[in-house]
Coordinates of C-alpha atoms in Angstrom, one line a residue:
Chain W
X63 CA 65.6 179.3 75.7
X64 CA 67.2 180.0 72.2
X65 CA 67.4 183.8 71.5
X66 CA 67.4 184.6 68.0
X67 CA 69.0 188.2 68.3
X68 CA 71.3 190.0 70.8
X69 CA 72.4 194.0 70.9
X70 CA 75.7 194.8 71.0
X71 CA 76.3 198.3 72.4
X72 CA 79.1 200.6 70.2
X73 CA 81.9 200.2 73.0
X74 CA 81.1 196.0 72.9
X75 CA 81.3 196.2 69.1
X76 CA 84.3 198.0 68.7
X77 CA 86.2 196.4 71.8
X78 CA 86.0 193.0 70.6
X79 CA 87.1 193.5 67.0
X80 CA 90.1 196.2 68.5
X81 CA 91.2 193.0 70.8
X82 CA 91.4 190.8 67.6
X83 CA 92.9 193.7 65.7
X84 CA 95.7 194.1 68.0
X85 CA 96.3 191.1 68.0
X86 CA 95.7 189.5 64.6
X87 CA 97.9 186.6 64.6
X88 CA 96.5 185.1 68.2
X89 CA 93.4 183.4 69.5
X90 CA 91.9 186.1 72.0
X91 CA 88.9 186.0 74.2
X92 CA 87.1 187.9 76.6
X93 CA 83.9 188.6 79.0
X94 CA 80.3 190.1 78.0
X95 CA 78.9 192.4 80.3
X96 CA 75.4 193.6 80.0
X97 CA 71.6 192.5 81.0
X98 CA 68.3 190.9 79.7
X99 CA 65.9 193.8 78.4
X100 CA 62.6 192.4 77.0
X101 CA 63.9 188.3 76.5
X102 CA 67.4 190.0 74.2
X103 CA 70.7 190.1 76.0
X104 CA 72.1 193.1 75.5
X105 CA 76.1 193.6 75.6
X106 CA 76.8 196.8 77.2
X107 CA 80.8 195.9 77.2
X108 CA 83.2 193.8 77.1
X109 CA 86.2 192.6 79.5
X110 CA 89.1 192.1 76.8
X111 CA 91.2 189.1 78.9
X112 CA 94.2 187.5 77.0
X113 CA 95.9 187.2 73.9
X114 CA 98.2 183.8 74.6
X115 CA 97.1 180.7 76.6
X116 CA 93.0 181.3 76.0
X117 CA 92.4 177.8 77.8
X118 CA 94.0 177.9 80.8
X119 CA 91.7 178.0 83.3
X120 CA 92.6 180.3 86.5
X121 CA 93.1 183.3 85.2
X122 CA 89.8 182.8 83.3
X123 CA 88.1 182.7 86.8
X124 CA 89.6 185.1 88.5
X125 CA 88.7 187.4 85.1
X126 CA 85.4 186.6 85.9
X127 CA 85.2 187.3 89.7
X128 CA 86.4 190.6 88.4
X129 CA 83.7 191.0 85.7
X130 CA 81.2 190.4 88.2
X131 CA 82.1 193.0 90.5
X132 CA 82.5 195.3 87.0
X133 CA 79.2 194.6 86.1
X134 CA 77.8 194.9 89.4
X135 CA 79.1 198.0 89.9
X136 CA 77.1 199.3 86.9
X137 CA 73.6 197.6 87.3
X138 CA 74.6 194.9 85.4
X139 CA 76.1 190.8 85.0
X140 CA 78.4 188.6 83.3
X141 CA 76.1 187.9 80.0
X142 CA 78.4 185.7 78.0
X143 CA 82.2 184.7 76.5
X144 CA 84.3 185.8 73.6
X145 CA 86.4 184.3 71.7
X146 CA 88.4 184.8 68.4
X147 CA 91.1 181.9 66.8
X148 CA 94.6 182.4 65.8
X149 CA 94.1 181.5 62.2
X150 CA 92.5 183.9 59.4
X151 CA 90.2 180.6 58.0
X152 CA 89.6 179.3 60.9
X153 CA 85.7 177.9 61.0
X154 CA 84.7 179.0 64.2
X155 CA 83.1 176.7 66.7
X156 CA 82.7 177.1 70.7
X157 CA 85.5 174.6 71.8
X158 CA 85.4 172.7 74.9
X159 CA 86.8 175.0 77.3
X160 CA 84.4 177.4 76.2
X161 CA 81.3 175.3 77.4
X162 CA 83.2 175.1 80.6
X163 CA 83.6 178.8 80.8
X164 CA 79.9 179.0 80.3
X165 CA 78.8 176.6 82.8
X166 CA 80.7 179.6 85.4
X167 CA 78.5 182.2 84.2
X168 CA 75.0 180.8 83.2
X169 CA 73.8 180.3 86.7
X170 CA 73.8 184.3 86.8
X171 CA 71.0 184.2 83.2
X172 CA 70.5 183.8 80.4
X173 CA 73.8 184.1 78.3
X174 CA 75.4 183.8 75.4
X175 CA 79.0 183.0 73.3
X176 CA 80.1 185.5 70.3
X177 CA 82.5 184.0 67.8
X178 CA 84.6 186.0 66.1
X179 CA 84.7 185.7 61.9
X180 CA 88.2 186.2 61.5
X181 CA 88.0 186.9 57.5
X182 CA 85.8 189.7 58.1
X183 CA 87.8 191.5 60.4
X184 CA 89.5 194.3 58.1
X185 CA 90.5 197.6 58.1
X186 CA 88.0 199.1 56.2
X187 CA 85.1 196.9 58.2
X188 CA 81.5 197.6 57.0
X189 CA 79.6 194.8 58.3
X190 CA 79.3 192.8 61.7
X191 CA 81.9 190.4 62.4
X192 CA 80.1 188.2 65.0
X193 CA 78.1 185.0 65.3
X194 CA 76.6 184.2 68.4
X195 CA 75.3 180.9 70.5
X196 CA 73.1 180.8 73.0
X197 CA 74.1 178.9 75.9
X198 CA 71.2 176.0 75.1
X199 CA 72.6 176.3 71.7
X200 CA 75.6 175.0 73.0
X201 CA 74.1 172.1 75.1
X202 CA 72.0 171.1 72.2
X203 CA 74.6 171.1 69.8
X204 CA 72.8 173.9 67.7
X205 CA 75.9 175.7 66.3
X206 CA 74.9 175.6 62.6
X207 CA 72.7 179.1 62.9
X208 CA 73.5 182.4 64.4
X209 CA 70.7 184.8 64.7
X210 CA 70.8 188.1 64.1
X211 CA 72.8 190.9 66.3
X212 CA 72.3 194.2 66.0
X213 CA 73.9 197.9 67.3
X214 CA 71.7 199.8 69.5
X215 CA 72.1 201.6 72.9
X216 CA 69.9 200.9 76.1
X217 CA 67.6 204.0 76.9
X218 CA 65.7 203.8 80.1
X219 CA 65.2 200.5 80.2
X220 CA 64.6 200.0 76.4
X221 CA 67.0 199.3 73.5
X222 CA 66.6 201.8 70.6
X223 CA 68.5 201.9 67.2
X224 CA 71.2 204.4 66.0
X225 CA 70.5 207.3 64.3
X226 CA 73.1 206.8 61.9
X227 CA 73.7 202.6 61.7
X228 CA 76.8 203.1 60.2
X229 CA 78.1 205.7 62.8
X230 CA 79.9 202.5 64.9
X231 CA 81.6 201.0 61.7
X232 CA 82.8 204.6 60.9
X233 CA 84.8 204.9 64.7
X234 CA 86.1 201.5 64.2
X235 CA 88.0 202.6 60.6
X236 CA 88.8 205.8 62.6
X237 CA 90.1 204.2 65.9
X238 CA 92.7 201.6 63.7
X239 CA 94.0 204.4 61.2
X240 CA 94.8 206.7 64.5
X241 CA 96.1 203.5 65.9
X242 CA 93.7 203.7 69.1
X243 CA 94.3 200.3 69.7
X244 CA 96.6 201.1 71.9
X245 CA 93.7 202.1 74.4
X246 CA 92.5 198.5 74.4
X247 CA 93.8 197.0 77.3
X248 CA 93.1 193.2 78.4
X249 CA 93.3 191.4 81.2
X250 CA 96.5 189.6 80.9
X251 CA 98.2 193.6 80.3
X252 CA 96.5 194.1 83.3
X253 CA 98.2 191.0 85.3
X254 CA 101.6 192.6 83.9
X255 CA 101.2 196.4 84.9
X256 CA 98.5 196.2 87.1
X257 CA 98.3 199.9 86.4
X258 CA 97.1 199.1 83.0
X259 CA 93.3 200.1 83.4
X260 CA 91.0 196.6 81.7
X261 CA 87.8 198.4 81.7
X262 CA 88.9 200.7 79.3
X263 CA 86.8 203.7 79.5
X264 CA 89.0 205.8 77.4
X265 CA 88.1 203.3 74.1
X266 CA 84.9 203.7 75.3
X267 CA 84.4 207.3 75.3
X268 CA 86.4 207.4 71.8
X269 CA 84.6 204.4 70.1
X270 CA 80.7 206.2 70.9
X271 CA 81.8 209.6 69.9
X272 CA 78.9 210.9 67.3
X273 CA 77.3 208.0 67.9
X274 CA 74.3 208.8 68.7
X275 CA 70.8 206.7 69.2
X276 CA 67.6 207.4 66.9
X277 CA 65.9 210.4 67.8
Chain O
X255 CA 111.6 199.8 75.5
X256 CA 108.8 202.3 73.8
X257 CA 108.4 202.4 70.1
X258 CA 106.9 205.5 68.6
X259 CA 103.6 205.2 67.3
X260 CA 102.7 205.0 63.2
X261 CA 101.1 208.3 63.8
X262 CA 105.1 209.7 64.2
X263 CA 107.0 207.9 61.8
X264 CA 106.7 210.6 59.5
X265 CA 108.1 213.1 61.9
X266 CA 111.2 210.7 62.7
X267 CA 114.6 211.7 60.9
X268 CA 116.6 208.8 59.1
X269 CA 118.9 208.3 61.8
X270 CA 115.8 208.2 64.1
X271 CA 114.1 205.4 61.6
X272 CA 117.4 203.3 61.9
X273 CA 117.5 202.9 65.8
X274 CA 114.3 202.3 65.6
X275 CA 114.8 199.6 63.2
X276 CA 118.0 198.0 64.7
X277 CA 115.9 198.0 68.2
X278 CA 113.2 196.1 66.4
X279 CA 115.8 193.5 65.1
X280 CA 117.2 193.1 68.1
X281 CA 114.5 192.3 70.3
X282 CA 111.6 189.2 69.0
X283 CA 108.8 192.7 68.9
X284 CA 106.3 192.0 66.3
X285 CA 105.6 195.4 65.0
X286 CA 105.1 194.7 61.2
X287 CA 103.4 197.9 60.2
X288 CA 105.9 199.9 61.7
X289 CA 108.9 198.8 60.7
X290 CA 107.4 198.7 56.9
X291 CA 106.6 202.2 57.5
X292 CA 110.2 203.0 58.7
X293 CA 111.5 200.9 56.1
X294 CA 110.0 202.4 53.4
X295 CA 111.2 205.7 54.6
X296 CA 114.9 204.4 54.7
X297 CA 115.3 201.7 52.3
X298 CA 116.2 203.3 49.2
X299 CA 118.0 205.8 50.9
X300 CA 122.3 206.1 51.3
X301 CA 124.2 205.7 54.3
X302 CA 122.7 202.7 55.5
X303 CA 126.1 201.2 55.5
X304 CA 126.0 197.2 56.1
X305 CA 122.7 197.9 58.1
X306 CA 120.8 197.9 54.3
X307 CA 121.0 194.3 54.1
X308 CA 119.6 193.9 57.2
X309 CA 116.8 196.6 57.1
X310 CA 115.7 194.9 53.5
X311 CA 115.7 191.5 55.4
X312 CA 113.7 192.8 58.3
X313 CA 111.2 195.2 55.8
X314 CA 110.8 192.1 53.3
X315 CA 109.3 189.4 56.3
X316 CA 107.2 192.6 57.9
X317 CA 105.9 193.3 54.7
X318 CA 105.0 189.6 53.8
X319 CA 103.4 190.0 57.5
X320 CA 100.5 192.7 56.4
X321 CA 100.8 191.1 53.1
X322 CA 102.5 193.7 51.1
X323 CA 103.7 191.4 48.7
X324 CA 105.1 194.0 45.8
X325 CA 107.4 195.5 48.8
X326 CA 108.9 192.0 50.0
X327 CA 109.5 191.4 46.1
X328 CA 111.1 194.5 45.7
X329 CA 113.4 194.1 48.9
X330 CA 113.9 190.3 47.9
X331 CA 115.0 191.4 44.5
X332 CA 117.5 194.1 46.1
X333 CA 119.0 191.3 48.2
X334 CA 119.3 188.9 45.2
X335 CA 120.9 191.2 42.8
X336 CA 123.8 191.9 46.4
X337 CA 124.0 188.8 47.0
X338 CA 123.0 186.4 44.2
X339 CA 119.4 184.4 44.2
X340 CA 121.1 181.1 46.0
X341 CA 122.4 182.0 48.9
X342 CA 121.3 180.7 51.9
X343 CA 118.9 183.8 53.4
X344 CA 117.6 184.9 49.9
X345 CA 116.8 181.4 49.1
X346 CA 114.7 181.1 52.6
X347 CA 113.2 184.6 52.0
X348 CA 112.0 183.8 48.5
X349 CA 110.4 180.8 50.3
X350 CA 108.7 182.9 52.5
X351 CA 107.4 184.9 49.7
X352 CA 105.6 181.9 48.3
X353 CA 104.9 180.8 51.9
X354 CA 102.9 184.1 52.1
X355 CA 101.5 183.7 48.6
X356 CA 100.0 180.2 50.5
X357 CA 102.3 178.2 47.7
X358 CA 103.4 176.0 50.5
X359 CA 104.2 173.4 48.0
X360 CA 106.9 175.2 46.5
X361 CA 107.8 177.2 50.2
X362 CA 108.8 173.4 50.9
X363 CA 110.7 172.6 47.8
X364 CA 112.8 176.1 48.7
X365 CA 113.4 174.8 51.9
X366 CA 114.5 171.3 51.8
X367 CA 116.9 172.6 49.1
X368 CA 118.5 174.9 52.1
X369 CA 118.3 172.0 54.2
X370 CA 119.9 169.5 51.4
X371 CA 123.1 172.3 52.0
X372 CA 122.6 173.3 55.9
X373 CA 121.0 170.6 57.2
X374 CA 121.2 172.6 60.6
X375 CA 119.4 175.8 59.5
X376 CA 117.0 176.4 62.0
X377 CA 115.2 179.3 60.0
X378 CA 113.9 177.0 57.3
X379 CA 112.9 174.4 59.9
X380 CA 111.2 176.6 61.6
X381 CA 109.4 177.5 58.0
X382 CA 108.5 173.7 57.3
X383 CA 106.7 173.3 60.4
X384 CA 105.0 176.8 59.7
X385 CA 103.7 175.4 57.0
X386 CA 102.5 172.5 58.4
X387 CA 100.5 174.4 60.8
X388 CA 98.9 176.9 58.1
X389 CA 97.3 173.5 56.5
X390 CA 96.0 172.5 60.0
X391 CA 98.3 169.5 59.7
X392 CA 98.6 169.8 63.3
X393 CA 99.9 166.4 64.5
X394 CA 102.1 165.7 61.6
X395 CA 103.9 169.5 63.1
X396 CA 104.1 168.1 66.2
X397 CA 105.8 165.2 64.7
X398 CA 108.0 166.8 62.9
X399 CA 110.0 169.1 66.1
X400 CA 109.7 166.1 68.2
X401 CA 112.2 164.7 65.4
X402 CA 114.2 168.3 65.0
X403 CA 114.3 168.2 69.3
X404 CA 116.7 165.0 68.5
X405 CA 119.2 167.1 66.0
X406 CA 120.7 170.3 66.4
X407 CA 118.8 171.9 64.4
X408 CA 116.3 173.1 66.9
X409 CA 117.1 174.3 70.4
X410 CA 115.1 172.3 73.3
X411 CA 113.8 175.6 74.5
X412 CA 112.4 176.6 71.5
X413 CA 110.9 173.8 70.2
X414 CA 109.6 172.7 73.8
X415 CA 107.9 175.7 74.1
X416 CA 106.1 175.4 70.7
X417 CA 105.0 172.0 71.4
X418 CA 103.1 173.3 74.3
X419 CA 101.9 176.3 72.7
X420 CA 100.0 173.6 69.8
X421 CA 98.9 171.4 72.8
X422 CA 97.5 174.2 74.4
X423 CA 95.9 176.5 71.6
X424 CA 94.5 173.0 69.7
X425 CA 90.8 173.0 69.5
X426 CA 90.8 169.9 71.7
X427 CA 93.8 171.0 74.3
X428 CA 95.8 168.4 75.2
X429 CA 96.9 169.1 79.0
X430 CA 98.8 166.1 80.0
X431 CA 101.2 166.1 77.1
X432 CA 101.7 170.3 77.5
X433 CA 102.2 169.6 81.5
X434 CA 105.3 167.1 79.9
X435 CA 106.9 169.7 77.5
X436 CA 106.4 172.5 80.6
X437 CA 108.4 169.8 82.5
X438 CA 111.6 169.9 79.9
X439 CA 111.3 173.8 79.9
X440 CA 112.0 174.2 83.6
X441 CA 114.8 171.6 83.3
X442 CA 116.0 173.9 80.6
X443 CA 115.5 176.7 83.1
X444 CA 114.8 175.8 86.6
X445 CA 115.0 179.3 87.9
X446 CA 112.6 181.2 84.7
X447 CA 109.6 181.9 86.9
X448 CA 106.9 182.4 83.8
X449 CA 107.6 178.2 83.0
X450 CA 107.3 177.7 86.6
X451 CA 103.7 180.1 86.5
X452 CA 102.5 178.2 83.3
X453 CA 103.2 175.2 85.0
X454 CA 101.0 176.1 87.7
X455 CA 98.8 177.2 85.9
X456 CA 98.2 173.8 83.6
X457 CA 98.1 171.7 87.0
X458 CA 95.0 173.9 88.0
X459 CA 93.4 173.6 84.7
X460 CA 94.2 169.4 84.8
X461 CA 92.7 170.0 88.2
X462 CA 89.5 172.1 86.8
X463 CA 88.4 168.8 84.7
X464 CA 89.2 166.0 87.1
X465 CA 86.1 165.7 89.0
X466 CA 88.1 162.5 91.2
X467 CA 90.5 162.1 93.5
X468 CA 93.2 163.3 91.1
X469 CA 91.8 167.1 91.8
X470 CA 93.6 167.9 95.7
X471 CA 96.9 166.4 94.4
X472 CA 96.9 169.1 91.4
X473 CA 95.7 171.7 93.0
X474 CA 98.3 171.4 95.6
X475 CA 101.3 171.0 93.3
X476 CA 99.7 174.5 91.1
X477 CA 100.2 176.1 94.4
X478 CA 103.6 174.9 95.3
X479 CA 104.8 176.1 91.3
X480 CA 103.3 179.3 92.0
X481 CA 104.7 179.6 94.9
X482 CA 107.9 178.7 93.4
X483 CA 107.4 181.3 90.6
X484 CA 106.7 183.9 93.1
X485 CA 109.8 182.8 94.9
X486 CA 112.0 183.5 91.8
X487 CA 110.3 186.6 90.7
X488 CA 108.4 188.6 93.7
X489 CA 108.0 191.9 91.5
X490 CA 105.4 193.2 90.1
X491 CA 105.2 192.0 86.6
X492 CA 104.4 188.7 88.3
X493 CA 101.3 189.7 90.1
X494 CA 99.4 186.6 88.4
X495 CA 101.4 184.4 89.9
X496 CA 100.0 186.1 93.3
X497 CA 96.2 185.7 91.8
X498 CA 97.2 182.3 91.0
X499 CA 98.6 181.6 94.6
X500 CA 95.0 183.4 95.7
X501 CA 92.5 181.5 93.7
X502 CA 94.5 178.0 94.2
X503 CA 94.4 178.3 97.8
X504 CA 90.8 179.1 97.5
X505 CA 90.1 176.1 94.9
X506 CA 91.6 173.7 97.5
X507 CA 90.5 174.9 100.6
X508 CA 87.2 172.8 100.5
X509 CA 89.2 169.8 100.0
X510 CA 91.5 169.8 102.7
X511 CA 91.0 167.7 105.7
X512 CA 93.7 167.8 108.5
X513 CA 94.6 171.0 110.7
X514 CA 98.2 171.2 109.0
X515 CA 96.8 171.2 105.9
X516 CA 94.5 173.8 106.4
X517 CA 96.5 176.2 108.2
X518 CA 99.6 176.0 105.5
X519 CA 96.6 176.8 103.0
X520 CA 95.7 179.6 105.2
X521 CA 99.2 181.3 105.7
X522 CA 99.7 181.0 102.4
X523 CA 96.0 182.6 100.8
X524 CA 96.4 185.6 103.7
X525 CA 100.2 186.1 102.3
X526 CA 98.6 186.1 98.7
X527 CA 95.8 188.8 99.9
X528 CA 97.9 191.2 101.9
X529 CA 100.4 191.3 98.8
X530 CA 97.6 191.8 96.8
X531 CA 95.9 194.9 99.0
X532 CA 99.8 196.5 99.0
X533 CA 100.1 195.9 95.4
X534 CA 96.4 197.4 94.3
X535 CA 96.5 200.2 96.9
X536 CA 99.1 202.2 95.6
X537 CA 96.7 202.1 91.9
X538 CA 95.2 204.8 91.0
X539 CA 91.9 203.8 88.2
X540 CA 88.5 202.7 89.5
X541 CA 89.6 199.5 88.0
X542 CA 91.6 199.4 91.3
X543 CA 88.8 199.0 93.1
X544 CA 87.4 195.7 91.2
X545 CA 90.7 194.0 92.2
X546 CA 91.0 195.0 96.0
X547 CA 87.7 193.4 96.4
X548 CA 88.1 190.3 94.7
X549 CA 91.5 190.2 96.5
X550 CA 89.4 190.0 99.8

């Protein structure tokens, strides 16, 4: 089944364009985390994992094992892969190795890839930066379209829009010009200073400050 | 070695913005932003001593980096006027400009004049193949240092490693011929344990596609190099090499047949696990947690 929207929570939204931003000259990818609600998958967060040597494949699984038990933890799964190239004009396209990636976490649900547009990640960013495929997409070949994704926080059981839309964009300016990308910690950090905490719940608290959902 | 952040340049004295500079030169840290922020501070100042050439060098390419072209101009033209518009590094820097600018035909012109006098510089080398990779021209790059490997312009280390960095990162990765320049790093470096971890770590992915008989042989030999990374580095900035020791022996396990094989496999997977539970106890972080049990 094609969906032809998913919901990216604040934290997801900001954590993948703070990986790329950290790293702007490097392909970087990462882990969804989320659930179903209502046929959309909704990306609760994200599980930043590396910034050099994207497609190799061990670390990728044990990333995942650890995603797993992440989302588990928290009532939810492993909804989908991210992934950003190295180069600014890069047309993004799920490579290879992401299909393989997939084929490890589909068997949990439906789930989906985000590509990152690399010419709209900026500094003063206003609009999303994301395209995403569904996982049939990808077996179909159906790469041409993205649908739409949109911001919006789960509230029991139901996603609901932002009372301010452009509340998450705002953080995001805020979090790069107080250089809070040092809070964004992926999994390759991690496998350096195992200290280094991946789920970052500090970025998270920071990036839904006075965010808040419709009323 | 901790940098300060943006957020305190302003609070840094000049003689505080100059080691913080010189530690930036001297070790490969890409911190553009900063160092233009320092730079900027400093640059114009006196006192530098025989540091300002070096600082202009060093604020110039982090400028061209976050594309502050007027600032590289203005350091370029600082250098030109010390040291005249042909020398050898205000030549390659002005070829940088225009390598920024994305003039990459003239970038090229620059450099083959450099390399017409220094046929050895490795900088503007370096630059051509740059270039070649902005314009996607990726096999003609991988070309090109396969011929530098056979001068001196290039050192095998270097250009070994970028060879499997573009087999690797290419949209369509190229395993086999990254698993051959990995080979010439560790004969460059028997003892480094990160080749002998990468090495691994491409076996297991060759491993991860072969759906034949070509899968136990590769999964065995990723174990033995992370072994052998673990051997030559056993502290804790190489706990992936332990994860990779972990999830290889689990990988395998299924495949193995005879009672030898299956208890090496076993020492080796409860070594990984009990290293893993020492390493991950003493963490504080829920995140902690998520390890320890996928450890088990």
């Amino acid at each position: 089944m094609s969906s032809h929207s998913i919901s990216l929570s604040p934290a997801s939204f900001g954590k993948m364009y703070l990986h790329c931003f950290k790293y702007a000259s490097r392909a970087v990818s990462g882990l969804l985390v989320g659930k179903s609600v209502g046929g959309v998958v909704y990306v609760a967060d994200v599980l930043p994992l590396f910034h050099t040597y994207t497609q190799l494949c061990p670390m990728v699984e044990v990333g995942i094992a650890h995603a797993q038990e992440w989302a588990k933890d928290n009532g939810m799964r492993v909804v989908g892969y991210y992934a950003a190239s190295a180069g600014l004009d890069d047309r993004p396209a799920p490579t290879k190795f992401t299909e393989n990636v997939m084929k490890s976490i589909s068997s949990e649900g439906e789930s989906i890839v985000i590509q990152v547009l690399n010419d709209k990640i900026r500094a003063d960013i206003s609009e999303i930066p994301y395209k995403f495929f569904s996982a049939s997409d990808l077996k179909t070949g159906r790469t041409a379209e993205s649908g739409i994704c949109k911001i919006q926080y789960l509230a029991d059981g139901a996603l609901c829009n932002l009372g301010d839309s452009m509340a998450p964009f705002e953080r995001l300016r805020l979090a790069v010009k107080e250089d809070q990308t040092k809070l964004l910690v992926d999994f390759e950090e991690h496998l350096e200073d195992v200290n280094l905490d991946f789920t970052g719940s500090a970025l998270t608290k920071f990036l839904t400050e006075n965010v808040a959902p419709l009323e | 070695m901790k940098y300060p952040e943006l957020s305190e340049v302003d609070t840094l004295g000049y003689e505080e913005l100059k080691v913080v500079l010189r530690n930036l030169r001297q070790r490969p840290v890409r911190r553009s932003e900063l160092v233009v922020r320092c730079g900027e501070r400093v640059m114009n100042t006196s006192g530098l001593g025989q540091e300002k050439w070096a600082i202009l060098e060093q604020v110039a390419i982090a400028s061209l980096d976050i594309m502050h072209f007027a600032l590289a101009e203005e350091c370029l033209a600082m250098l030109a006027t010390n040291f005249g518009p042909d020398g050898k590094r205000v030549s390659r820097l002005r070829g940088m400009v225009l390598e920024a600018k994305g003039l990459y035909d003239e970038a090229v012109k620059v450099y083959n004049k450099i390399l017409e006098a220094h046929p050895s510089d490795r900088q503007s080398t370096w630059r051509k193949v740059a270039i070649l990779k902005a314009q996607k021209k990726h096999d003609e790059a991988v070309r090109e240092i396969e011929k530098q490997l056979s001068t001196v312009a290039i050192t095998a280390e270097e250009g070994y490693l970028e060879l499997l960095n573009m087999h690797v990162l290419n949209e369509k990765p190229e395993y086999g011929k990254a698993v051959t320049a990995c080979e010439e790093l560790i004969l460059q470096d028997p003892t480094n344990y990160a080749w002998l971890m990468l090495y691994a770590e491409l076996l297991y992915t060759i491993a991860a596609q072969d759906g034949g008989s070509g899968r136990k042989p590769s999964l065995l030999l990723s174990r033995k190099y992370y072994s052998e990374s673990i051997l030559n580095n056993d502290g804790s900035n190489n706990t992936r090499s332990v994860w990779g020791l972990l999830q290889t022996c689990r990988t395998v396990a299924p495949l193995l047949s005879t009672p030898s094989e299956k208890e090496e496999n076993t020492n080796l997977r409860s070594w990984a696990e009990t290293r893993l539970k020492s390493l991950y106890n003493k963490v504080e972080g829920s995140h902690a947690g998520y390890s320890l049990t996928v450890s088990k």
